[in-house]
Amino acid sequence: MSIIQSLNSFLSLFIKHSPEAFVFIGFIWVVHIVNSVLKGMLNIFGIIPRQPFSLIFGPIASPYLHGDSSHISYNSLPLFVMTTTLFAHGVSKALAIILAISYLEGIMVWCFARTGNHIGASGLIMGLFSYFLYTGYQAPSPESIIIALVLLYYFGTLLLSIFPEDTLTSYEGHLAGFISGFIVAYFKYPASLLLITQPLAKALSHTAYLIFG
């Protein structure tokens, strides 16, 4: 298959699965709106380092919680691009990758981050970013290389977020996510995760079909 044919095939899949990404991002916005109405009460499910309760829900729930509309708006575009790219190669597999990166990042933040409440999808975005970079390096193909280059060009400034900026930015989450993406890309995700993500993928695809046709 030529480079053009490979890219055309991927573009078709990207467009086909973009509705699932819209639903995925839409779910995060719904959680944010509900949390705003509740005056941030759902933030208790963020990652609070070294707190036992937080270890139960934090690693999975924290990527879906955001401090304000600016925070979630900033995260939505890169998350949409990266999740659509993942969904183009299988929705259940994509959700397994997302869960694996989120949980691994959350565990590292819980163990090593500063005291506070760490929320937001930035760590997941950094994890997906490094996942695509490693995938393009490990198994080079016209498609994977171009995806990695495009992500590096448009979202390369994300790399700066792994360094301390201010007390309000969880650079620990960004760094943990970046490391987690490489780990998941190298070691893969546990096959048992598919038992969880397959029904979730069916629900996500069904919802996207109902909304977008």
mmCIF file of C-alpha atoms in Angstrom:
data_model
loop_
_atom_site.group_PDB
_atom_site.id
_atom_site.type_symbol
_atom_site.label_atom_id
_atom_site.label_comp_id
_atom_site.label_asym_id
_atom_site.label_seq_id
_atom_site.Cartn_x
_atom_site.Cartn_y
_atom_site.Cartn_z
ATOM 1 C CA MET A 1 0.000 0.000 0.000
ATOM 2 C CA SER A 2 1.393 3.408 -0.971
ATOM 3 C CA ILE A 3 1.752 6.323 1.403
ATOM 4 C CA ILE A 4 -1.233 8.080 -0.178
ATOM 5 C CA GLN A 5 -3.407 4.968 0.043
ATOM 6 C CA SER A 6 -2.355 4.395 3.660
ATOM 7 C CA LEU A 7 -3.193 7.970 4.615
ATOM 8 C CA ASN A 8 -6.509 7.904 2.740
ATOM 9 C CA SER A 9 -7.444 4.699 4.544
ATOM 10 C CA PHE A 10 -6.562 6.196 7.923
ATOM 11 C CA LEU A 11 -8.383 9.460 7.137
ATOM 12 C CA SER A 12 -11.523 7.505 6.310
ATOM 13 C CA LEU A 13 -11.280 5.668 9.637
ATOM 14 C CA PHE A 14 -10.559 8.942 11.463
ATOM 15 C CA ILE A 15 -13.704 10.549 10.045
ATOM 16 C CA LYS A 16 -15.750 7.403 10.676
ATOM 17 C CA HIS A 17 -14.797 7.269 14.355
ATOM 18 C CA SER A 18 -14.836 10.995 15.131
ATOM 19 C CA PRO A 19 -18.441 10.711 16.437
ATOM 20 C CA GLU A 20 -17.207 8.395 19.217
ATOM 21 C CA ALA A 21 -14.584 10.990 20.125
ATOM 22 C CA PHE A 22 -17.260 13.710 20.194
ATOM 23 C CA VAL A 23 -19.318 11.578 22.596
ATOM 24 C CA PHE A 24 -16.242 10.888 24.733
ATOM 25 C CA ILE A 25 -15.406 14.607 24.967
ATOM 26 C CA GLY A 26 -19.087 15.394 25.446
ATOM 27 C CA PHE A 27 -19.189 13.069 28.454
ATOM 28 C CA ILE A 28 -16.293 14.982 30.015
ATOM 29 C CA TRP A 29 -18.164 18.258 29.433
ATOM 30 C CA VAL A 30 -21.326 16.837 30.999
ATOM 31 C CA VAL A 31 -19.318 15.802 34.066
ATOM 32 C CA HIS A 32 -17.852 19.313 34.208
ATOM 33 C CA ILE A 33 -21.267 20.974 33.961
ATOM 34 C CA VAL A 34 -22.715 18.724 36.673
ATOM 35 C CA ASN A 35 -19.678 19.393 38.845
ATOM 36 C CA SER A 36 -20.058 23.148 38.317
ATOM 37 C CA VAL A 37 -23.727 22.971 39.349
ATOM 38 C CA LEU A 38 -22.656 21.029 42.442
ATOM 39 C CA LYS A 39 -20.033 23.696 43.260
ATOM 40 C CA GLY A 40 -17.111 21.335 42.654
ATOM 41 C CA MET A 41 -18.349 18.601 44.982
ATOM 42 C CA LEU A 42 -17.228 15.887 42.545
ATOM 43 C CA ASN A 43 -13.624 17.023 42.940
ATOM 44 C CA ILE A 44 -13.456 14.756 45.966
ATOM 45 C CA PHE A 45 -12.898 11.999 43.378
ATOM 46 C CA GLY A 46 -9.668 13.632 42.175
ATOM 47 C CA ILE A 47 -6.228 12.392 43.140
ATOM 48 C CA ILE A 48 -5.256 13.494 46.636
ATOM 49 C CA PRO A 49 -1.764 12.072 47.192
ATOM 50 C CA ARG A 50 -1.361 9.551 50.005
ATOM 51 C CA GLN A 51 -5.051 9.630 50.951
ATOM 52 C CA PRO A 52 -6.406 6.031 50.931
ATOM 53 C CA PHE A 53 -9.884 6.977 49.658
ATOM 54 C CA SER A 54 -8.345 8.793 46.707
ATOM 55 C CA LEU A 55 -6.483 5.673 45.605
ATOM 56 C CA ILE A 56 -9.819 3.922 44.953
ATOM 57 C CA PHE A 57 -11.422 6.435 42.580
ATOM 58 C CA GLY A 58 -8.782 9.062 41.811
ATOM 59 C CA PRO A 59 -6.747 7.354 39.059
ATOM 60 C CA ILE A 60 -9.865 6.642 36.985
ATOM 61 C CA ALA A 61 -12.063 9.646 37.821
ATOM 62 C CA SER A 62 -9.536 12.505 37.870
ATOM 63 C CA PRO A 63 -9.133 12.889 34.054
ATOM 64 C CA TYR A 64 -12.863 13.688 33.802
ATOM 65 C CA LEU A 65 -12.800 16.489 36.388
ATOM 66 C CA HIS A 66 -11.655 20.045 35.637
ATOM 67 C CA GLY A 67 -11.195 23.188 37.653
ATOM 68 C CA ASP A 68 -12.990 25.580 35.300
ATOM 69 C CA SER A 69 -14.221 26.066 31.720
ATOM 70 C CA SER A 70 -10.856 27.378 30.578
ATOM 71 C CA HIS A 71 -9.166 24.227 31.871
ATOM 72 C CA ILE A 72 -11.508 21.831 30.075
ATOM 73 C CA SER A 73 -11.573 23.943 26.889
ATOM 74 C CA TYR A 74 -7.782 23.883 26.688
ATOM 75 C CA ASN A 75 -7.769 20.080 26.999
ATOM 76 C CA SER A 76 -10.631 19.327 24.601
ATOM 77 C CA LEU A 77 -8.910 19.820 21.211
ATOM 78 C CA PRO A 78 -5.790 17.680 21.769
ATOM 79 C CA LEU A 79 -7.894 15.061 23.543
ATOM 80 C CA PHE A 80 -10.317 14.943 20.616
ATOM 81 C CA VAL A 81 -7.531 14.512 18.052
ATOM 82 C CA MET A 82 -5.766 11.805 20.036
ATOM 83 C CA THR A 83 -8.851 9.819 21.020
ATOM 84 C CA THR A 84 -10.193 9.881 17.462
ATOM 85 C CA THR A 85 -6.836 8.558 16.268
ATOM 86 C CA LEU A 86 -7.041 5.759 18.841
ATOM 87 C CA PHE A 87 -10.674 4.947 18.041
ATOM 88 C CA ALA A 88 -9.757 4.591 14.359
ATOM 89 C CA HIS A 89 -7.902 1.400 15.297
ATOM 90 C CA GLY A 90 -10.610 -0.078 17.513
ATOM 91 C CA VAL A 91 -12.778 1.525 20.174
ATOM 92 C CA SER A 92 -12.425 -1.177 22.855
ATOM 93 C CA LYS A 93 -8.651 -1.276 22.392
ATOM 94 C CA ALA A 94 -8.542 2.530 22.551
ATOM 95 C CA LEU A 95 -10.498 2.605 25.812
ATOM 96 C CA ALA A 96 -8.172 -0.049 27.266
ATOM 97 C CA ILE A 97 -5.175 2.149 26.405
ATOM 98 C CA ILE A 98 -6.887 5.186 27.951
ATOM 99 C CA LEU A 99 -7.702 3.288 31.152
ATOM 100 C CA ALA A 100 -4.211 1.827 31.424
ATOM 101 C CA ILE A 101 -2.521 5.212 30.982
ATOM 102 C CA SER A 102 -4.953 6.938 33.351
ATOM 103 C CA TYR A 103 -4.535 4.371 36.104
ATOM 104 C CA LEU A 104 -0.752 4.183 35.864
ATOM 105 C CA GLU A 105 -0.470 7.971 35.820
ATOM 106 C CA GLY A 106 -2.845 8.230 38.768
ATOM 107 C CA ILE A 107 -0.857 5.763 40.856
ATOM 108 C CA MET A 108 2.361 7.714 40.240
ATOM 109 C CA VAL A 109 0.697 11.018 41.117
ATOM 110 C CA TRP A 110 -0.805 9.483 44.267
ATOM 111 C CA CYS A 111 2.611 8.225 45.344
ATOM 112 C CA PHE A 112 4.893 11.120 44.436
ATOM 113 C CA ALA A 113 2.976 14.354 43.772
ATOM 114 C CA ARG A 114 2.631 17.383 46.016
ATOM 115 C CA THR A 115 -0.202 17.567 48.505
ATOM 116 C CA GLY A 116 -3.345 18.905 46.860
ATOM 117 C CA ASN A 117 -6.141 17.756 44.565
ATOM 118 C CA HIS A 118 -4.899 16.748 41.120
ATOM 119 C CA ILE A 119 -7.645 16.803 38.473
ATOM 120 C CA GLY A 120 -7.895 17.238 34.723
ATOM 121 C CA ALA A 121 -7.217 15.331 31.508
ATOM 122 C CA SER A 122 -3.787 16.897 30.943
ATOM 123 C CA GLY A 123 -1.961 13.845 32.283
ATOM 124 C CA LEU A 124 -3.967 11.578 29.981
ATOM 125 C CA ILE A 125 -3.198 13.873 27.048
ATOM 126 C CA MET A 126 0.510 13.710 27.830
ATOM 127 C CA GLY A 127 0.221 9.925 28.075
ATOM 128 C CA LEU A 128 -1.463 9.625 24.678
ATOM 129 C CA PHE A 129 1.072 12.047 23.235
ATOM 130 C CA SER A 130 4.043 9.892 24.337
ATOM 131 C CA TYR A 131 2.146 6.726 23.337
ATOM 132 C CA PHE A 132 1.871 7.950 19.746
ATOM 133 C CA LEU A 133 5.471 9.143 19.683
ATOM 134 C CA TYR A 134 6.735 5.747 20.827
ATOM 135 C CA THR A 135 4.399 3.841 18.504
ATOM 136 C CA GLY A 136 5.679 5.842 15.540
ATOM 137 C CA TYR A 137 9.242 5.054 16.583
ATOM 138 C CA GLN A 138 8.687 1.374 17.461
ATOM 139 C CA ALA A 139 6.645 0.356 14.425
ATOM 140 C CA PRO A 140 7.313 2.968 11.751
ATOM 141 C CA SER A 141 4.831 3.181 8.929
ATOM 142 C CA PRO A 142 3.804 6.110 6.732
ATOM 143 C CA GLU A 143 0.690 6.519 8.861
ATOM 144 C CA SER A 144 2.302 6.264 12.314
ATOM 145 C CA ILE A 145 5.234 8.513 11.411
ATOM 146 C CA ILE A 146 3.007 11.243 10.000
ATOM 147 C CA ILE A 147 0.680 11.044 13.021
ATOM 148 C CA ALA A 148 3.664 11.387 15.370
ATOM 149 C CA LEU A 149 5.065 14.316 13.399
ATOM 150 C CA VAL A 150 1.715 16.104 13.266
ATOM 151 C CA LEU A 151 1.216 15.658 17.006
ATOM 152 C CA LEU A 152 4.749 16.830 17.687
ATOM 153 C CA TYR A 153 4.253 19.904 15.488
ATOM 154 C CA TYR A 154 0.880 20.968 16.874
ATOM 155 C CA PHE A 155 1.164 19.800 20.467
ATOM 156 C CA GLY A 156 4.937 19.838 20.989
ATOM 157 C CA THR A 157 4.589 22.670 23.480
ATOM 158 C CA LEU A 158 2.935 20.114 25.774
ATOM 159 C CA LEU A 159 6.423 18.820 26.458
ATOM 160 C CA LEU A 160 7.168 22.003 28.397
ATOM 161 C CA SER A 161 4.361 21.191 30.828
ATOM 162 C CA ILE A 162 6.326 18.348 32.420
ATOM 163 C CA PHE A 163 8.508 20.961 34.155
ATOM 164 C CA PRO A 164 7.414 22.989 37.213
ATOM 165 C CA GLU A 165 5.577 26.157 36.180
ATOM 166 C CA ASP A 166 3.428 27.343 39.044
ATOM 167 C CA THR A 167 1.741 25.997 42.135
ATOM 168 C CA LEU A 168 -1.611 25.612 40.342
ATOM 169 C CA THR A 169 -0.343 23.382 37.526
ATOM 170 C CA SER A 170 0.097 19.680 38.237
ATOM 171 C CA TYR A 171 3.365 19.195 36.390
ATOM 172 C CA GLU A 172 3.647 15.923 38.311
ATOM 173 C CA GLY A 173 0.502 14.709 36.546
ATOM 174 C CA HIS A 174 1.880 15.807 33.176
ATOM 175 C CA LEU A 175 5.198 14.073 33.781
ATOM 176 C CA ALA A 176 3.535 10.928 35.158
ATOM 177 C CA GLY A 177 1.241 10.820 32.140
ATOM 178 C CA PHE A 178 4.164 11.233 29.749
ATOM 179 C CA ILE A 179 5.992 8.325 31.404
ATOM 180 C CA SER A 180 2.827 6.212 31.519
ATOM 181 C CA GLY A 181 2.256 6.556 27.784
ATOM 182 C CA PHE A 182 5.692 5.144 27.040
ATOM 183 C CA ILE A 183 5.173 2.288 29.501
ATOM 184 C CA VAL A 184 1.801 1.299 28.014
ATOM 185 C CA ALA A 185 3.167 1.566 24.473
ATOM 186 C CA TYR A 186 6.112 -0.673 25.378
ATOM 187 C CA PHE A 187 4.501 -3.263 27.673
ATOM 188 C CA LYS A 188 0.943 -3.033 26.272
ATOM 189 C CA TYR A 189 -2.159 -3.088 28.458
ATOM 190 C CA PRO A 190 -3.487 -6.091 30.416
ATOM 191 C CA ALA A 191 -5.745 -8.174 28.161
ATOM 192 C CA SER A 192 -8.239 -8.403 31.034
ATOM 193 C CA LEU A 193 -9.036 -4.713 30.527
ATOM 194 C CA LEU A 194 -10.918 -5.651 27.368
ATOM 195 C CA LEU A 195 -13.539 -7.345 29.559
ATOM 196 C CA ILE A 196 -14.331 -3.863 30.874
ATOM 197 C CA THR A 197 -13.826 -1.826 27.727
ATOM 198 C CA GLN A 198 -15.731 -4.004 25.240
ATOM 199 C CA PRO A 199 -19.185 -3.227 26.718
ATOM 200 C CA LEU A 200 -18.123 0.396 27.192
ATOM 201 C CA ALA A 201 -17.067 0.542 23.547
ATOM 202 C CA LYS A 202 -20.418 -0.848 22.414
ATOM 203 C CA ALA A 203 -22.252 1.731 24.510
ATOM 204 C CA LEU A 204 -20.036 4.541 23.201
ATOM 205 C CA SER A 205 -20.484 3.511 19.558
ATOM 206 C CA HIS A 206 -24.238 3.047 20.013
ATOM 207 C CA THR A 207 -24.594 6.485 21.580
ATOM 208 C CA ALA A 208 -22.557 8.040 18.752
ATOM 209 C CA TYR A 209 -24.786 6.297 16.195
ATOM 210 C CA LEU A 210 -27.950 7.555 17.895
ATOM 211 C CA ILE A 211 -26.654 11.136 17.921
ATOM 212 C CA PHE A 212 -24.835 11.365 14.601
ATOM 213 C CA GLY A 213 -26.447 8.553 12.597
#
